[in-house]
């Protein structure tokens, strides 16, 4: 038996809806600017850019419920509502027409972003890690199995803060749909069960402050409610 210097980290897992089982998280990938309206609000041209990806650490994943701490090192925390793909089979160099068979299911997540740190990183051509990969930066709902709900290609996606709607869109507005996203990721890395892929956010991203009550969802998948707590010490 292997002896470790410290206790091994607890496995990060997401509940599977309608089941006592959980989905153990391996890696978290995020596609950027996958809705044309959001790409434009961020100053990009969606008609010319191929998909690009960034990552979050697995332990950034938490339940989209209860109270999440306002993160350190920021005065400009933003919300980005997204549908999330849960991978259930290993694959590489996957063709789009085969990609959906690698999907275990779907959930709804929020890509929390320290926008002020991201702006500095962009200006200085530095990585986005500190802006995107902080503690509790990937709250998600439980996962619905694809065998139960199919593979959503359309449906409303929305987010509100303190009862005011901030983001609305439709999954059909994604520049790169699920099959293309899975295919693109598999051409860069070997995807495996436990991988999560955030699929991008519609326009309307905005500021979150301590005490804000956040709600959102994707039709046919899940809804969530959580609150932003006080700043971390």
XYZ file of C-alpha atoms in Angstrom:
233
model
C 0.000 0.000 0.000
C 1.270 3.464 -0.943
C 2.007 5.732 1.989
C 1.363 9.434 1.469
C 2.985 12.324 3.310
C -0.418 13.979 3.757
C -3.962 12.590 3.611
C -5.103 12.253 -0.009
C -7.457 15.035 -1.196
C -11.162 14.361 -1.045
C -12.658 13.390 -4.400
C -14.648 16.226 -5.951
C -18.011 14.890 -7.073
C -21.316 16.133 -8.479
C -24.632 14.505 -7.643
C -26.449 12.616 -10.403
C -30.133 13.571 -10.445
C -32.527 10.792 -9.544
C -29.756 8.593 -8.217
C -27.729 7.924 -5.091
C -24.586 7.922 -7.268
C -22.175 10.807 -7.825
C -20.056 11.871 -10.795
C -16.374 12.103 -9.785
C -14.818 15.185 -11.391
C -11.524 14.709 -13.228
C -10.905 17.919 -15.171
C -12.834 21.074 -16.043
C -12.618 22.698 -19.474
C -14.394 25.907 -20.523
C -15.005 27.200 -24.035
C -14.767 30.961 -24.409
C -17.072 33.285 -26.344
C -19.417 30.600 -27.667
C -22.433 32.908 -28.007
C -22.139 35.627 -30.637
C -23.800 38.289 -28.469
C -21.398 37.629 -25.580
C -18.393 37.609 -27.916
C -19.435 41.046 -29.147
C -19.965 42.432 -25.640
C -16.408 41.310 -24.817
C -15.044 43.083 -27.890
C -14.463 40.010 -30.076
C -15.649 39.063 -33.563
C -17.525 35.722 -33.397
C -17.478 35.308 -37.165
C -13.692 34.975 -37.339
C -12.562 33.176 -34.203
C -12.349 29.383 -33.824
C -13.222 28.024 -30.368
C -10.649 28.466 -27.628
C -10.517 26.870 -24.213
C -9.293 27.493 -20.699
C -9.430 25.289 -17.612
C -10.448 25.394 -13.975
C -9.106 23.051 -11.279
C -11.429 20.209 -10.321
C -11.727 21.511 -6.772
C -13.234 24.773 -8.067
C -16.420 22.725 -8.568
C -18.999 23.118 -5.787
C -22.760 22.745 -5.523
C -24.727 25.710 -6.894
C -26.580 26.051 -3.611
C -26.252 27.647 -0.207
C -23.736 30.445 0.262
C -20.531 30.918 -1.725
C -17.787 33.145 -0.329
C -16.911 36.322 -2.195
C -13.402 35.545 -3.486
C -10.138 37.186 -2.473
C -8.137 39.533 -4.739
C -11.066 41.074 -6.585
C -13.462 43.998 -6.564
C -15.187 42.952 -9.785
C -16.689 39.458 -9.516
C -18.825 38.494 -12.548
C -21.383 35.765 -13.287
C -21.495 33.688 -16.493
C -24.339 31.129 -16.751
C -23.531 28.027 -18.831
C -24.732 24.580 -19.790
C -22.123 22.009 -18.761
C -21.304 18.727 -20.519
C -20.371 15.692 -18.392
C -18.150 13.218 -20.249
C -18.753 9.514 -19.678
C -16.377 7.718 -22.049
C -12.705 7.980 -23.012
C -11.865 9.235 -26.482
C -9.477 11.153 -28.689
C -9.642 12.649 -32.172
C -13.423 12.268 -32.102
C -15.428 13.249 -35.156
C -18.418 15.535 -34.491
C -20.884 12.945 -35.754
C -19.656 10.511 -33.072
C -19.165 12.982 -30.231
C -22.545 12.750 -28.494
C -21.950 9.087 -27.645
C -19.187 10.249 -25.268
C -21.550 12.430 -23.229
C -22.857 11.063 -19.922
C -25.154 13.982 -19.210
C -25.623 17.674 -18.611
C -25.853 20.139 -15.759
C -25.966 23.910 -15.323
C -23.017 25.888 -14.014
C -21.775 29.400 -13.410
C -18.301 30.403 -14.531
C -17.488 32.919 -11.809
C -14.804 35.319 -12.994
C -12.575 37.887 -11.294
C -13.022 40.318 -14.192
C -10.520 42.859 -12.933
C -7.781 40.214 -12.829
C -8.816 38.969 -16.262
C -8.565 42.488 -17.687
C -5.014 42.834 -16.375
C -4.091 39.408 -17.742
C -5.456 40.284 -21.186
C -3.662 43.625 -21.245
C -0.342 42.016 -20.298
C -0.836 38.863 -22.447
C -0.766 36.655 -19.363
C -2.738 33.475 -18.565
C -6.251 33.699 -17.119
C -5.687 31.185 -14.293
C -6.061 33.645 -11.402
C -9.140 35.179 -13.037
C -10.962 31.894 -13.672
C -9.572 29.137 -11.438
C -10.115 30.339 -7.879
C -11.926 28.624 -4.992
C -15.640 27.920 -5.584
C -15.454 29.443 -9.070
C -17.456 26.653 -10.737
C -20.779 26.100 -8.943
C -22.902 23.477 -10.722
C -26.246 21.719 -10.348
C -26.727 17.967 -10.234
C -26.198 16.143 -13.528
C -29.081 14.854 -15.641
C -28.257 11.741 -17.649
C -28.361 12.042 -21.444
C -30.334 8.796 -21.541
C -33.061 10.677 -19.670
C -33.104 14.103 -21.354
C -31.312 13.536 -24.657
C -28.805 16.068 -25.982
C -30.245 19.603 -25.697
C -29.694 21.648 -28.831
C -32.134 24.401 -27.948
C -33.828 25.732 -24.840
C -33.780 28.861 -22.712
C -30.732 29.662 -20.566
C -31.056 32.446 -18.001
C -29.634 34.017 -14.854
C -31.034 36.582 -12.417
C -29.556 38.523 -9.512
C -31.841 39.635 -6.671
C -34.839 38.858 -8.885
C -33.606 40.972 -11.806
C -32.922 39.084 -15.048
C -29.361 39.638 -16.217
C -28.691 36.954 -18.829
C -31.062 35.299 -21.290
C -30.374 33.241 -24.358
C -31.029 29.956 -26.080
C -28.773 26.929 -26.438
C -29.503 27.100 -30.155
C -27.503 30.338 -30.266
C -24.214 28.591 -29.453
C -21.630 29.127 -32.189
C -20.161 25.690 -31.528
C -22.788 23.113 -30.442
C -22.097 20.230 -28.059
C -20.827 17.762 -30.660
C -18.324 20.266 -32.043
C -17.130 21.261 -28.576
C -16.469 17.648 -27.543
C -14.711 17.005 -30.836
C -12.460 20.064 -30.465
C -11.456 19.172 -26.896
C -10.662 15.585 -27.926
C -8.234 16.843 -30.565
C -6.146 18.563 -27.902
C -6.359 16.079 -25.007
C -7.743 12.626 -24.332
C -11.162 13.101 -22.771
C -12.122 10.683 -20.016
C -15.051 9.952 -17.712
C -15.250 12.681 -15.088
C -14.382 15.563 -17.395
C -16.722 18.570 -17.363
C -16.938 21.053 -20.233
C -18.541 24.479 -19.707
C -20.077 25.470 -23.050
C -20.028 29.275 -22.948
C -22.351 32.044 -21.802
C -24.867 34.387 -23.454
C -24.645 38.172 -23.187
C -25.431 40.061 -19.995
C -22.537 39.075 -17.749
C -22.265 41.409 -14.803
C -21.139 42.205 -11.290
C -21.915 40.202 -8.155
C -21.625 41.680 -4.660
C -21.761 40.185 -1.163
C -25.360 39.438 -0.251
C -26.560 38.995 -3.833
C -29.032 36.179 -4.444
C -28.303 34.392 -7.719
C -30.732 32.144 -9.594
C -30.599 30.591 -13.019
C -31.136 27.543 -15.128
C -31.449 25.848 -18.477
C -34.862 24.570 -19.581
C -35.074 20.795 -19.383
C -31.884 20.416 -17.336
C -31.907 22.184 -13.962
C -32.319 25.406 -12.007
C -30.261 26.700 -9.082
C -30.280 29.280 -6.314
C -27.325 30.452 -4.247
C -26.154 33.527 -2.370
C -22.857 35.414 -2.425
C -21.494 35.595 1.103
C -18.908 37.837 2.649
C -15.349 38.213 1.437
C -12.879 35.461 2.278
C -10.370 36.312 4.985
